[in-house]
Amino acid sequence: MISNPQRSASAPTPVQPVRGKAGLVKRFRAVSSEINTATIAALDARHPWFTRLDADSRSWISMVARTGIDGFVTWLAGEHFDPESIFEVAPRLMARRISLRQTVDLVRTTTEVVEEQIGQLLPRNDRPALQLGILQYSREVAFAAAAIYARAAEARGAWDSRIEASVIDAVVRAETDESVLSRASTLGWDTESKVTVAIGGVRPDTNIDVLRRAAGKVGLDMLASPQGERLVCIFGGRSVTSPVETSHAIDKLHHFFAEGPVVIGPVVDSLAEASQSAREAASGYRAARAWPEGPTTLLSGDLLPERALSGDGHARRMLASEVYGALASNKELLETAVSFLDHGSSMEATARAMFVHPNTVRYRLKRITEITGYNPANSREAYILRMAITLGRLQNTRA
């Protein structure tokens, strides 16, 4: 008979005259225990993943297989049957232990074994109707399994997104305790990986999963969450090495952020220390508007003057203590830096003012670059040095 397209999926297409269906169902029910035993034996023989499961998990899968075979009897009899009910006998935990692919293996193997057993245990006249029925039934069961896993994936994705957002929020608030590290671990994060935090504008169409896949292609692990108008990303993985190399890797993801700067905090040793990187990245992101001529992806250390002027005490201390402190430890280098900056970065004018040879000035400028990390001959870095000298002297005056 031709099936009716309006017929419910839970009710089978008649495959045999109604008068003979009761006998067909009765004969199949009589051999269902043997079919179930053969199914479990086939799972054990054909699928290594099944043999590696613990006893409880194997027991639950056996029950699912048994329920599926019993459900076929109910379905074949024309009674109402919901295919998803097959999987309700197993606890929800099973969805995490058994993948969708393994569930498909379970359905396929059960179907194949039932077909084989029909050919061996039931009369020849019963076989065409039963084989057609099991094909229709297995299709409905497969769709039911896919629907269950799809809902589980959506729920798990939403839950993971909430956990991810909570981890980001804790890092930004400098509240990274053991519970935060534990939550990050549930997302598969390596809590011992080197870490940096990047902050940029959030696009209205930003898709975090697409960004995560793109980050993976450049060797970056990522946790990310929008916070208002900004997108906060924690990066780890093999591409988080030196600040410059890490910046190059993150720059490849710039198009996922809104137009404007993406500021990267310093690289730290682990997620537990990520709040330091987040604080500096946030400070740099706020101050970046004062240097619109700068690169679109930049390190928070490149914005020390702007951060200091915007009220970042940490940036002022870095300039005054670290940069100026390195210069102040060598009186000749400090004097050369000040004179070079005062004379418009002219080597000859500096040499004349200090009564030294230009080569001496050249050598001292090289040493200044080595100990501070900033080159006085570069206009931008000269500005940073000038700011450091000013703040350092103010700090020493107050002391």
C-alpha positions as a Markdown table, in Angstrom:
| # | Residue | x | y | z |
|---|---|---|---|---|
| 1 | Met | 0.0 | 0.0 | 0.0 |
| 2 | Ile | 1.1 | 3.6 | -0.6 |
| 3 | Ser | 1.7 | 5.5 | 2.6 |
| 4 | Asn | -0.4 | 8.5 | 3.5 |
| 5 | Pro | 1.9 | 11.7 | 3.8 |
| 6 | Gln | -0.5 | 13.1 | 6.4 |
| 7 | Arg | -0.1 | 10.0 | 8.6 |
| 8 | Ser | 1.7 | 10.5 | 12.0 |
| 9 | Ala | 5.3 | 9.4 | 12.1 |
| 10 | Ser | 4.6 | 7.4 | 15.2 |
| 11 | Ala | 2.0 | 5.3 | 13.4 |
| 12 | Pro | 3.5 | 2.8 | 10.8 |
| 13 | Thr | 2.3 | 2.5 | 7.3 |
| 14 | Pro | 0.2 | -0.7 | 7.1 |
| 15 | Val | 2.5 | -3.3 | 5.7 |
| 16 | Gln | 0.1 | -6.3 | 6.0 |
| 17 | Pro | -3.6 | -6.7 | 6.1 |
| 18 | Val | -5.0 | -5.8 | 9.5 |
| 19 | Arg | -6.4 | -9.4 | 9.9 |
| 20 | Gly | -2.9 | -10.8 | 9.8 |
| 21 | Lys | -1.1 | -8.1 | 11.8 |
| 22 | Ala | -1.9 | -9.4 | 15.2 |
| 23 | Gly | -0.3 | -12.8 | 14.4 |
| 24 | Leu | 2.7 | -11.0 | 12.9 |
| 25 | Val | 3.2 | -8.9 | 16.0 |
| 26 | Lys | 2.7 | -12.0 | 18.2 |
| 27 | Arg | 5.4 | -14.0 | 16.4 |
| 28 | Phe | 7.9 | -11.1 | 16.5 |
| 29 | Arg | 7.3 | -10.6 | 20.2 |
| 30 | Ala | 8.0 | -14.2 | 20.8 |
| 31 | Val | 11.6 | -13.9 | 19.4 |
| 32 | Ser | 12.3 | -10.4 | 20.7 |
| 33 | Ser | 14.4 | -11.7 | 23.6 |
| 34 | Glu | 16.6 | -13.6 | 21.3 |
| 35 | Ile | 16.9 | -10.6 | 19.0 |
| 36 | Asn | 17.9 | -8.4 | 22.0 |
| 37 | Thr | 20.6 | -10.9 | 23.0 |
| 38 | Ala | 22.0 | -11.0 | 19.5 |
| 39 | Thr | 22.0 | -7.1 | 19.4 |
| 40 | Ile | 24.1 | -6.8 | 22.5 |
| 41 | Ala | 26.5 | -9.5 | 21.3 |
| 42 | Ala | 26.9 | -7.6 | 18.0 |
| 43 | Leu | 27.6 | -4.3 | 19.8 |
| 44 | Asp | 30.3 | -6.0 | 21.8 |
| 45 | Ala | 31.8 | -7.6 | 18.7 |
| 46 | Arg | 31.6 | -4.7 | 16.3 |
| 47 | His | 32.3 | -1.6 | 18.4 |
| 48 | Pro | 35.5 | -1.2 | 20.5 |
| 49 | Trp | 34.0 | 1.9 | 22.2 |
| 50 | Phe | 31.2 | -0.3 | 23.7 |
| 51 | Thr | 33.6 | -2.8 | 25.2 |
| 52 | Arg | 35.6 | 0.1 | 26.9 |
| 53 | Leu | 32.5 | 1.4 | 28.7 |
| 54 | Asp | 32.0 | 0.7 | 32.4 |
| 55 | Ala | 29.4 | -1.9 | 33.5 |
| 56 | Asp | 26.7 | 0.7 | 34.3 |
| 57 | Ser | 27.0 | 2.3 | 30.9 |
| 58 | Arg | 26.9 | -1.0 | 29.1 |
| 59 | Ser | 23.8 | -1.9 | 31.2 |
| 60 | Trp | 22.0 | 1.4 | 30.2 |
| 61 | Ile | 22.8 | 0.9 | 26.5 |
| 62 | Ser | 21.5 | -2.7 | 26.7 |
| 63 | Met | 18.3 | -1.3 | 28.2 |
| 64 | Val | 18.0 | 1.3 | 25.4 |
| 65 | Ala | 18.4 | -1.4 | 22.8 |
| 66 | Arg | 15.8 | -3.6 | 24.6 |
| 67 | Thr | 13.4 | -0.6 | 24.8 |
| 68 | Gly | 13.9 | 0.1 | 21.1 |
| 69 | Ile | 13.1 | -3.5 | 20.1 |
| 70 | Asp | 10.0 | -3.5 | 22.4 |
| 71 | Gly | 9.0 | -0.1 | 20.9 |
| 72 | Phe | 9.1 | -1.7 | 17.5 |
| 73 | Val | 6.5 | -4.2 | 18.6 |
| 74 | Thr | 4.3 | -1.3 | 19.8 |
| 75 | Trp | 4.9 | 0.7 | 16.7 |
| 76 | Leu | 4.2 | -2.3 | 14.5 |
| 77 | Ala | 0.9 | -2.9 | 16.2 |
| 78 | Gly | -0.2 | 0.5 | 15.2 |
| 79 | Glu | -0.3 | 1.9 | 18.8 |
| 80 | His | 0.9 | 5.4 | 19.6 |
| 81 | Phe | 4.6 | 5.4 | 20.2 |
| 82 | Asp | 7.1 | 8.3 | 20.7 |
| 83 | Pro | 10.6 | 7.3 | 19.3 |
| 84 | Glu | 12.3 | 9.7 | 21.8 |
| 85 | Ser | 10.9 | 7.6 | 24.7 |
| 86 | Ile | 13.5 | 4.9 | 23.8 |
| 87 | Phe | 16.2 | 7.1 | 25.2 |
| 88 | Glu | 14.4 | 8.2 | 28.3 |
| 89 | Val | 15.3 | 5.0 | 30.1 |
| 90 | Ala | 18.9 | 6.1 | 30.2 |
| 91 | Pro | 20.0 | 8.9 | 32.6 |
| 92 | Arg | 20.9 | 12.3 | 31.1 |
| 93 | Leu | 24.6 | 11.6 | 31.9 |
| 94 | Met | 24.7 | 9.0 | 29.1 |
| 95 | Ala | 24.4 | 11.8 | 26.5 |
| 96 | Arg | 27.8 | 13.0 | 27.7 |
| 97 | Arg | 29.4 | 9.5 | 27.8 |
| 98 | Ile | 28.0 | 8.4 | 24.4 |
| 99 | Ser | 28.5 | 10.6 | 21.4 |
| 100 | Leu | 25.9 | 11.1 | 18.6 |
| 101 | Arg | 28.1 | 9.1 | 16.3 |
| 102 | Gln | 28.1 | 6.2 | 18.8 |
| 103 | Thr | 24.3 | 6.5 | 19.1 |
| 104 | Val | 24.0 | 6.2 | 15.4 |
| 105 | Asp | 26.2 | 3.1 | 15.6 |
| 106 | Leu | 23.8 | 1.7 | 18.2 |
| 107 | Val | 20.7 | 2.4 | 16.0 |
| 108 | Arg | 22.4 | 1.0 | 12.8 |
| 109 | Thr | 23.7 | -2.1 | 14.5 |
| 110 | Thr | 20.4 | -2.8 | 16.1 |
| 111 | Thr | 18.6 | -2.4 | 12.8 |
| 112 | Glu | 21.0 | -4.7 | 11.0 |
| 113 | Val | 20.7 | -7.4 | 13.7 |
| 114 | Val | 17.0 | -7.2 | 13.7 |
| 115 | Glu | 16.9 | -7.7 | 9.9 |
| 116 | Glu | 19.3 | -10.6 | 10.2 |
| 117 | Gln | 17.3 | -12.3 | 13.0 |
| 118 | Ile | 14.0 | -11.8 | 11.1 |
| 119 | Gly | 15.6 | -13.8 | 8.3 |
| 120 | Gln | 16.6 | -16.6 | 10.7 |
| 121 | Leu | 13.8 | -16.8 | 13.3 |
| 122 | Leu | 10.6 | -15.9 | 11.5 |
| 123 | Pro | 8.6 | -17.5 | 8.7 |
| 124 | Arg | 9.4 | -16.5 | 5.2 |
| 125 | Asn | 6.0 | -14.8 | 4.6 |
| 126 | Asp | 6.6 | -12.5 | 7.6 |
| 127 | Arg | 10.0 | -11.2 | 6.5 |
| 128 | Pro | 9.1 | -8.6 | 3.8 |
| 129 | Ala | 6.6 | -6.8 | 6.0 |
| 130 | Leu | 8.9 | -6.9 | 9.1 |
| 131 | Gln | 12.0 | -5.8 | 7.1 |
| 132 | Leu | 10.1 | -2.9 | 5.6 |
| 133 | Gly | 8.7 | -2.0 | 9.0 |
| 134 | Ile | 12.1 | -2.0 | 10.7 |
| 135 | Leu | 13.5 | 0.3 | 8.1 |
| 136 | Gln | 10.7 | 2.8 | 8.6 |
| 137 | Tyr | 11.0 | 2.5 | 12.4 |
| 138 | Ser | 14.8 | 2.9 | 12.5 |
| 139 | Arg | 14.5 | 6.1 | 10.5 |
| 140 | Glu | 12.2 | 7.6 | 13.1 |
| 141 | Val | 14.5 | 6.5 | 15.9 |
| 142 | Ala | 17.5 | 8.0 | 14.2 |
| 143 | Phe | 15.6 | 11.3 | 13.8 |
| 144 | Ala | 14.6 | 11.2 | 17.4 |
| 145 | Ala | 18.2 | 10.6 | 18.5 |
| 146 | Ala | 19.4 | 13.6 | 16.4 |
| 147 | Ala | 16.7 | 15.8 | 17.9 |
| 148 | Ile | 17.8 | 14.8 | 21.5 |
| 149 | Tyr | 21.4 | 15.5 | 20.8 |
| 150 | Ala | 20.6 | 18.8 | 19.1 |
| 151 | Arg | 18.7 | 20.0 | 22.1 |
| 152 | Ala | 21.5 | 18.8 | 24.4 |
| 153 | Ala | 24.0 | 20.6 | 22.3 |
| 154 | Glu | 22.0 | 23.8 | 22.4 |
| 155 | Ala | 21.6 | 23.6 | 26.2 |
| 156 | Arg | 25.2 | 22.8 | 26.7 |
| 157 | Gly | 26.3 | 25.6 | 24.4 |
| 158 | Ala | 24.1 | 28.1 | 26.3 |
| 159 | Trp | 25.5 | 26.8 | 29.6 |
| 160 | Asp | 29.1 | 27.0 | 28.3 |
| 161 | Ser | 28.5 | 30.6 | 27.2 |
| 162 | Arg | 27.3 | 31.5 | 30.7 |
| 163 | Ile | 30.3 | 29.9 | 32.2 |
| 164 | Glu | 32.7 | 31.6 | 29.7 |
| 165 | Ala | 31.1 | 35.0 | 30.5 |
| 166 | Ser | 31.5 | 34.4 | 34.2 |
| 167 | Val | 35.2 | 33.5 | 33.8 |
| 168 | Ile | 35.8 | 36.7 | 31.7 |
| 169 | Asp | 34.0 | 38.8 | 34.3 |
| 170 | Ala | 36.0 | 37.4 | 37.1 |
| 171 | Val | 39.3 | 38.0 | 35.3 |
| 172 | Val | 38.3 | 41.6 | 34.5 |
| 173 | Arg | 37.3 | 42.2 | 38.1 |
| 174 | Ala | 40.6 | 40.6 | 39.4 |
| 175 | Glu | 38.6 | 37.9 | 41.2 |
| 176 | Thr | 40.3 | 34.9 | 39.7 |
| 177 | Asp | 40.2 | 32.3 | 42.5 |
| 178 | Glu | 40.2 | 28.5 | 42.4 |
| 179 | Ser | 36.5 | 28.3 | 41.5 |
| 180 | Val | 37.1 | 30.5 | 38.4 |
| 181 | Leu | 40.0 | 28.2 | 37.3 |
| 182 | Ser | 37.7 | 25.2 | 37.9 |
| 183 | Arg | 35.0 | 26.7 | 35.7 |
| 184 | Ala | 37.6 | 27.4 | 32.9 |
| 185 | Ser | 38.7 | 23.8 | 33.1 |
| 186 | Thr | 35.2 | 22.6 | 32.4 |
| 187 | Leu | 35.5 | 24.5 | 29.1 |
| 188 | Gly | 38.6 | 22.7 | 28.2 |
| 189 | Trp | 41.0 | 25.6 | 29.1 |
| 190 | Asp | 44.6 | 24.8 | 30.0 |
| 191 | Thr | 44.9 | 26.8 | 33.2 |
| 192 | Glu | 48.7 | 26.6 | 33.0 |
| 193 | Ser | 49.0 | 28.0 | 29.5 |
| 194 | Lys | 50.5 | 31.4 | 29.0 |
| 195 | Val | 47.8 | 34.0 | 28.7 |
| 196 | Thr | 47.2 | 37.5 | 27.3 |
| 197 | Val | 44.0 | 39.6 | 27.3 |
| 198 | Ala | 42.9 | 41.6 | 24.3 |
| 199 | Ile | 40.1 | 44.2 | 24.2 |
| 200 | Gly | 38.5 | 45.8 | 21.2 |
| 201 | Gly | 35.1 | 47.0 | 20.0 |
| 202 | Val | 32.3 | 44.5 | 19.6 |
| 203 | Arg | 30.6 | 44.2 | 16.2 |
| 204 | Pro | 26.8 | 43.8 | 16.2 |
| 205 | Asp | 27.2 | 40.6 | 14.1 |
| 206 | Thr | 30.1 | 39.1 | 16.1 |
| 207 | Asn | 29.8 | 35.3 | 16.3 |
| 208 | Ile | 32.0 | 34.0 | 19.1 |
| 209 | Asp | 32.1 | 30.5 | 17.8 |
| 210 | Val | 33.3 | 31.6 | 14.4 |
| 211 | Leu | 36.0 | 33.8 | 16.1 |
| 212 | Arg | 37.0 | 30.8 | 18.2 |
| 213 | Arg | 37.5 | 28.7 | 15.1 |
| 214 | Ala | 39.5 | 31.4 | 13.4 |
| 215 | Ala | 41.7 | 31.8 | 16.6 |
| 216 | Gly | 42.3 | 28.1 | 16.6 |
| 217 | Lys | 43.7 | 28.3 | 13.0 |
| 218 | Val | 46.4 | 30.7 | 14.1 |
| 219 | Gly | 47.3 | 28.6 | 17.2 |
| 220 | Leu | 45.3 | 30.5 | 19.8 |
| 221 | Asp | 42.9 | 29.1 | 22.4 |
| 222 | Met | 40.3 | 31.6 | 23.3 |
| 223 | Leu | 37.7 | 32.6 | 25.9 |
| 224 | Ala | 35.6 | 35.6 | 24.9 |
| 225 | Ser | 32.6 | 37.6 | 25.9 |
| 226 | Pro | 31.0 | 40.9 | 24.9 |
| 227 | Gln | 30.9 | 43.5 | 27.7 |
| 228 | Gly | 28.8 | 46.4 | 26.7 |
| 229 | Glu | 30.5 | 48.0 | 23.6 |
| 230 | Arg | 33.7 | 46.1 | 24.0 |
| 231 | Leu | 34.7 | 42.5 | 23.3 |
| 232 | Val | 37.1 | 40.9 | 25.9 |
| 233 | Cys | 39.1 | 38.0 | 24.8 |
| 234 | Ile | 41.5 | 35.8 | 26.8 |
| 235 | Phe | 44.0 | 34.1 | 24.5 |
| 236 | Gly | 46.3 | 31.1 | 25.3 |
| 237 | Gly | 47.9 | 28.4 | 23.3 |
| 238 | Arg | 51.1 | 27.9 | 21.4 |
| 239 | Ser | 51.0 | 31.3 | 19.7 |
| 240 | Val | 51.1 | 33.2 | 23.0 |
| 241 | Thr | 54.9 | 33.6 | 23.2 |
| 242 | Ser | 56.6 | 37.0 | 23.1 |
| 243 | Pro | 54.5 | 40.1 | 23.1 |
| 244 | Val | 55.4 | 41.0 | 19.5 |
| 245 | Glu | 54.7 | 37.5 | 18.1 |
| 246 | Thr | 51.5 | 37.3 | 20.1 |
| 247 | Ser | 50.4 | 40.6 | 18.7 |
| 248 | His | 51.0 | 39.4 | 15.2 |
| 249 | Ala | 48.8 | 36.4 | 15.8 |
| 250 | Ile | 46.0 | 38.4 | 17.3 |
| 251 | Asp | 46.2 | 41.0 | 14.5 |
| 252 | Lys | 45.0 | 38.3 | 12.1 |
| 253 | Leu | 41.7 | 38.3 | 14.0 |
| 254 | His | 41.2 | 42.1 | 13.9 |
| 255 | His | 38.4 | 42.0 | 11.4 |
| 256 | Phe | 36.2 | 40.2 | 14.0 |
| 257 | Phe | 36.3 | 43.3 | 16.2 |
| 258 | Ala | 34.6 | 46.6 | 15.5 |
| 259 | Glu | 36.5 | 49.4 | 13.7 |
| 260 | Gly | 39.1 | 50.9 | 16.0 |
| 261 | Pro | 42.0 | 49.7 | 18.1 |
| 262 | Val | 42.5 | 46.3 | 19.6 |
| 263 | Val | 44.7 | 46.6 | 22.7 |
| 264 | Ile | 46.6 | 43.6 | 24.0 |
| 265 | Gly | 47.7 | 43.3 | 27.6 |
| 266 | Pro | 51.1 | 41.8 | 28.7 |
| 267 | Val | 51.7 | 38.1 | 28.5 |
| 268 | Val | 51.4 | 36.4 | 31.9 |
| 269 | Asp | 52.2 | 32.8 | 33.0 |
| 270 | Ser | 48.7 | 31.5 | 33.6 |
| 271 | Leu | 45.0 | 32.2 | 33.8 |
| 272 | Ala | 45.4 | 32.9 | 37.5 |
| 273 | Glu | 47.4 | 36.0 | 36.6 |
| 274 | Ala | 45.3 | 37.1 | 33.7 |
| 275 | Ser | 43.7 | 40.0 | 35.7 |
| 276 | Gln | 46.9 | 41.9 | 35.4 |
| 277 | Ser | 46.8 | 41.6 | 31.6 |
| 278 | Ala | 43.1 | 42.5 | 31.6 |
| 279 | Arg | 43.7 | 45.6 | 33.7 |
| 280 | Glu | 46.4 | 46.9 | 31.4 |
| 281 | Ala | 44.5 | 46.0 | 28.2 |
| 282 | Ala | 41.4 | 47.9 | 29.6 |
| 283 | Ser | 43.4 | 50.9 | 30.5 |
| 284 | Gly | 45.1 | 50.9 | 27.1 |
| 285 | Tyr | 41.7 | 50.5 | 25.3 |
| 286 | Arg | 40.3 | 53.6 | 27.1 |
| 287 | Ala | 43.4 | 55.7 | 26.4 |
| 288 | Ala | 43.8 | 54.5 | 22.7 |
| 289 | Arg | 41.5 | 57.3 | 21.5 |
| 290 | Ala | 44.3 | 59.8 | 22.3 |
| 291 | Trp | 46.6 | 58.1 | 19.7 |
| 292 | Pro | 44.4 | 57.5 | 16.6 |
| 293 | Glu | 47.4 | 57.5 | 14.4 |
| 294 | Gly | 48.7 | 54.3 | 16.1 |
| 295 | Pro | 48.4 | 50.8 | 14.7 |
| 296 | Thr | 45.0 | 49.1 | 14.8 |
| 297 | Thr | 46.4 | 46.2 | 17.0 |
| 298 | Leu | 48.8 | 47.4 | 19.6 |
| 299 | Leu | 50.3 | 46.4 | 23.0 |
| 300 | Ser | 49.2 | 48.2 | 26.2 |
| 301 | Gly | 52.8 | 49.1 | 26.8 |
| 302 | Asp | 52.7 | 51.2 | 23.6 |
| 303 | Leu | 50.2 | 53.4 | 25.2 |
| 304 | Leu | 52.0 | 54.2 | 28.5 |
| 305 | Pro | 51.9 | 58.0 | 28.0 |
| 306 | Glu | 48.2 | 58.1 | 27.1 |
| 307 | Arg | 47.4 | 55.8 | 30.0 |
| 308 | Ala | 49.5 | 57.9 | 32.5 |
| 309 | Leu | 47.7 | 61.1 | 31.3 |
| 310 | Ser | 44.3 | 59.4 | 31.6 |
| 311 | Gly | 45.0 | 58.6 | 35.3 |
| 312 | Asp | 46.4 | 55.1 | 35.2 |
| 313 | Gly | 48.6 | 55.0 | 38.3 |
| 314 | His | 50.2 | 51.8 | 37.2 |
| 315 | Ala | 51.3 | 53.3 | 33.9 |
| 316 | Arg | 52.8 | 56.3 | 35.7 |
| 317 | Arg | 54.7 | 54.0 | 38.0 |
| 318 | Met | 56.0 | 51.9 | 35.1 |
| 319 | Leu | 57.3 | 55.0 | 33.4 |
| 320 | Ala | 58.7 | 56.6 | 36.5 |
| 321 | Ser | 60.2 | 53.5 | 38.1 |
| 322 | Glu | 61.1 | 51.2 | 35.3 |
| 323 | Val | 61.9 | 53.4 | 32.3 |
| 324 | Tyr | 63.2 | 56.4 | 34.2 |
| 325 | Gly | 64.8 | 54.2 | 36.9 |
| 326 | Ala | 66.8 | 52.4 | 34.2 |
| 327 | Leu | 68.1 | 55.7 | 32.8 |
| 328 | Ala | 68.7 | 57.3 | 36.2 |
| 329 | Ser | 71.0 | 54.4 | 37.2 |
| 330 | Asn | 73.5 | 55.8 | 34.6 |
| 331 | Lys | 74.0 | 59.5 | 34.9 |
| 332 | Glu | 75.7 | 59.8 | 31.4 |
| 333 | Leu | 72.9 | 58.0 | 29.7 |
| 334 | Leu | 70.2 | 60.1 | 31.4 |
| 335 | Glu | 72.1 | 63.4 | 30.5 |
| 336 | Thr | 72.5 | 62.2 | 26.9 |
| 337 | Ala | 68.8 | 61.2 | 26.6 |
| 338 | Val | 67.7 | 64.7 | 27.9 |
| 339 | Ser | 70.1 | 66.5 | 25.7 |
| 340 | Phe | 69.2 | 64.5 | 22.6 |
| 341 | Leu | 65.5 | 65.2 | 23.2 |
| 342 | Asp | 66.1 | 68.9 | 23.9 |
| 343 | His | 68.1 | 69.3 | 20.7 |
| 344 | Gly | 65.4 | 67.9 | 18.4 |
| 345 | Ser | 66.9 | 64.4 | 18.1 |
| 346 | Ser | 70.0 | 65.8 | 16.4 |
| 347 | Met | 73.1 | 63.7 | 16.9 |
| 348 | Glu | 75.5 | 66.6 | 16.0 |
| 349 | Ala | 73.8 | 69.2 | 18.1 |
| 350 | Thr | 73.8 | 66.8 | 21.1 |
| 351 | Ala | 77.5 | 66.1 | 20.7 |
| 352 | Arg | 78.4 | 69.8 | 20.6 |
| 353 | Ala | 76.3 | 70.6 | 23.6 |
| 354 | Met | 77.8 | 67.7 | 25.6 |
| 355 | Phe | 81.4 | 68.3 | 24.3 |
| 356 | Val | 81.7 | 64.7 | 23.1 |
| 357 | His | 82.2 | 63.0 | 19.8 |
| 358 | Pro | 79.0 | 62.1 | 17.7 |
| 359 | Asn | 80.0 | 58.4 | 17.9 |
| 360 | Thr | 79.9 | 58.7 | 21.7 |
| 361 | Val | 76.3 | 60.0 | 21.4 |
| 362 | Arg | 75.5 | 57.2 | 19.0 |
| 363 | Tyr | 76.8 | 54.6 | 21.3 |
| 364 | Arg | 75.0 | 56.0 | 24.3 |
| 365 | Leu | 71.7 | 56.1 | 22.3 |
| 366 | Lys | 72.1 | 52.5 | 21.5 |
| 367 | Arg | 72.6 | 51.7 | 25.2 |
| 368 | Ile | 69.5 | 53.7 | 26.1 |
| 369 | Thr | 67.5 | 51.6 | 23.7 |
| 370 | Glu | 68.9 | 48.4 | 25.2 |
| 371 | Ile | 68.2 | 49.2 | 28.8 |
| 372 | Thr | 64.8 | 50.9 | 28.4 |
| 373 | Gly | 63.4 | 49.2 | 25.3 |
| 374 | Tyr | 62.7 | 52.6 | 23.7 |
| 375 | Asn | 64.7 | 54.3 | 20.9 |
| 376 | Pro | 65.2 | 58.1 | 21.4 |
| 377 | Ala | 65.6 | 58.5 | 17.6 |
| 378 | Asn | 62.1 | 57.3 | 17.0 |
| 379 | Ser | 59.6 | 60.1 | 17.5 |
| 380 | Arg | 56.9 | 58.0 | 19.2 |
| 381 | Glu | 59.4 | 56.3 | 21.6 |
| 382 | Ala | 61.1 | 59.6 | 22.2 |
| 383 | Tyr | 57.7 | 60.9 | 23.5 |
| 384 | Ile | 57.5 | 57.9 | 25.9 |
| 385 | Leu | 61.0 | 58.6 | 27.2 |
| 386 | Arg | 60.3 | 62.3 | 27.7 |
| 387 | Met | 57.1 | 61.4 | 29.7 |
| 388 | Ala | 59.1 | 58.8 | 31.7 |
| 389 | Ile | 61.8 | 61.4 | 32.6 |
| 390 | Thr | 59.2 | 64.0 | 33.6 |
| 391 | Leu | 57.3 | 61.6 | 35.8 |
| 392 | Gly | 60.5 | 60.1 | 37.3 |
| 393 | Arg | 61.8 | 63.5 | 38.3 |
| 394 | Leu | 58.4 | 64.5 | 39.8 |
| 395 | Gln | 58.4 | 61.3 | 41.8 |
| 396 | Asn | 61.9 | 61.9 | 43.1 |
| 397 | Thr | 61.0 | 65.5 | 44.0 |
| 398 | Arg | 58.1 | 64.3 | 46.1 |
| 399 | Ala | 60.3 | 61.7 | 47.7 |
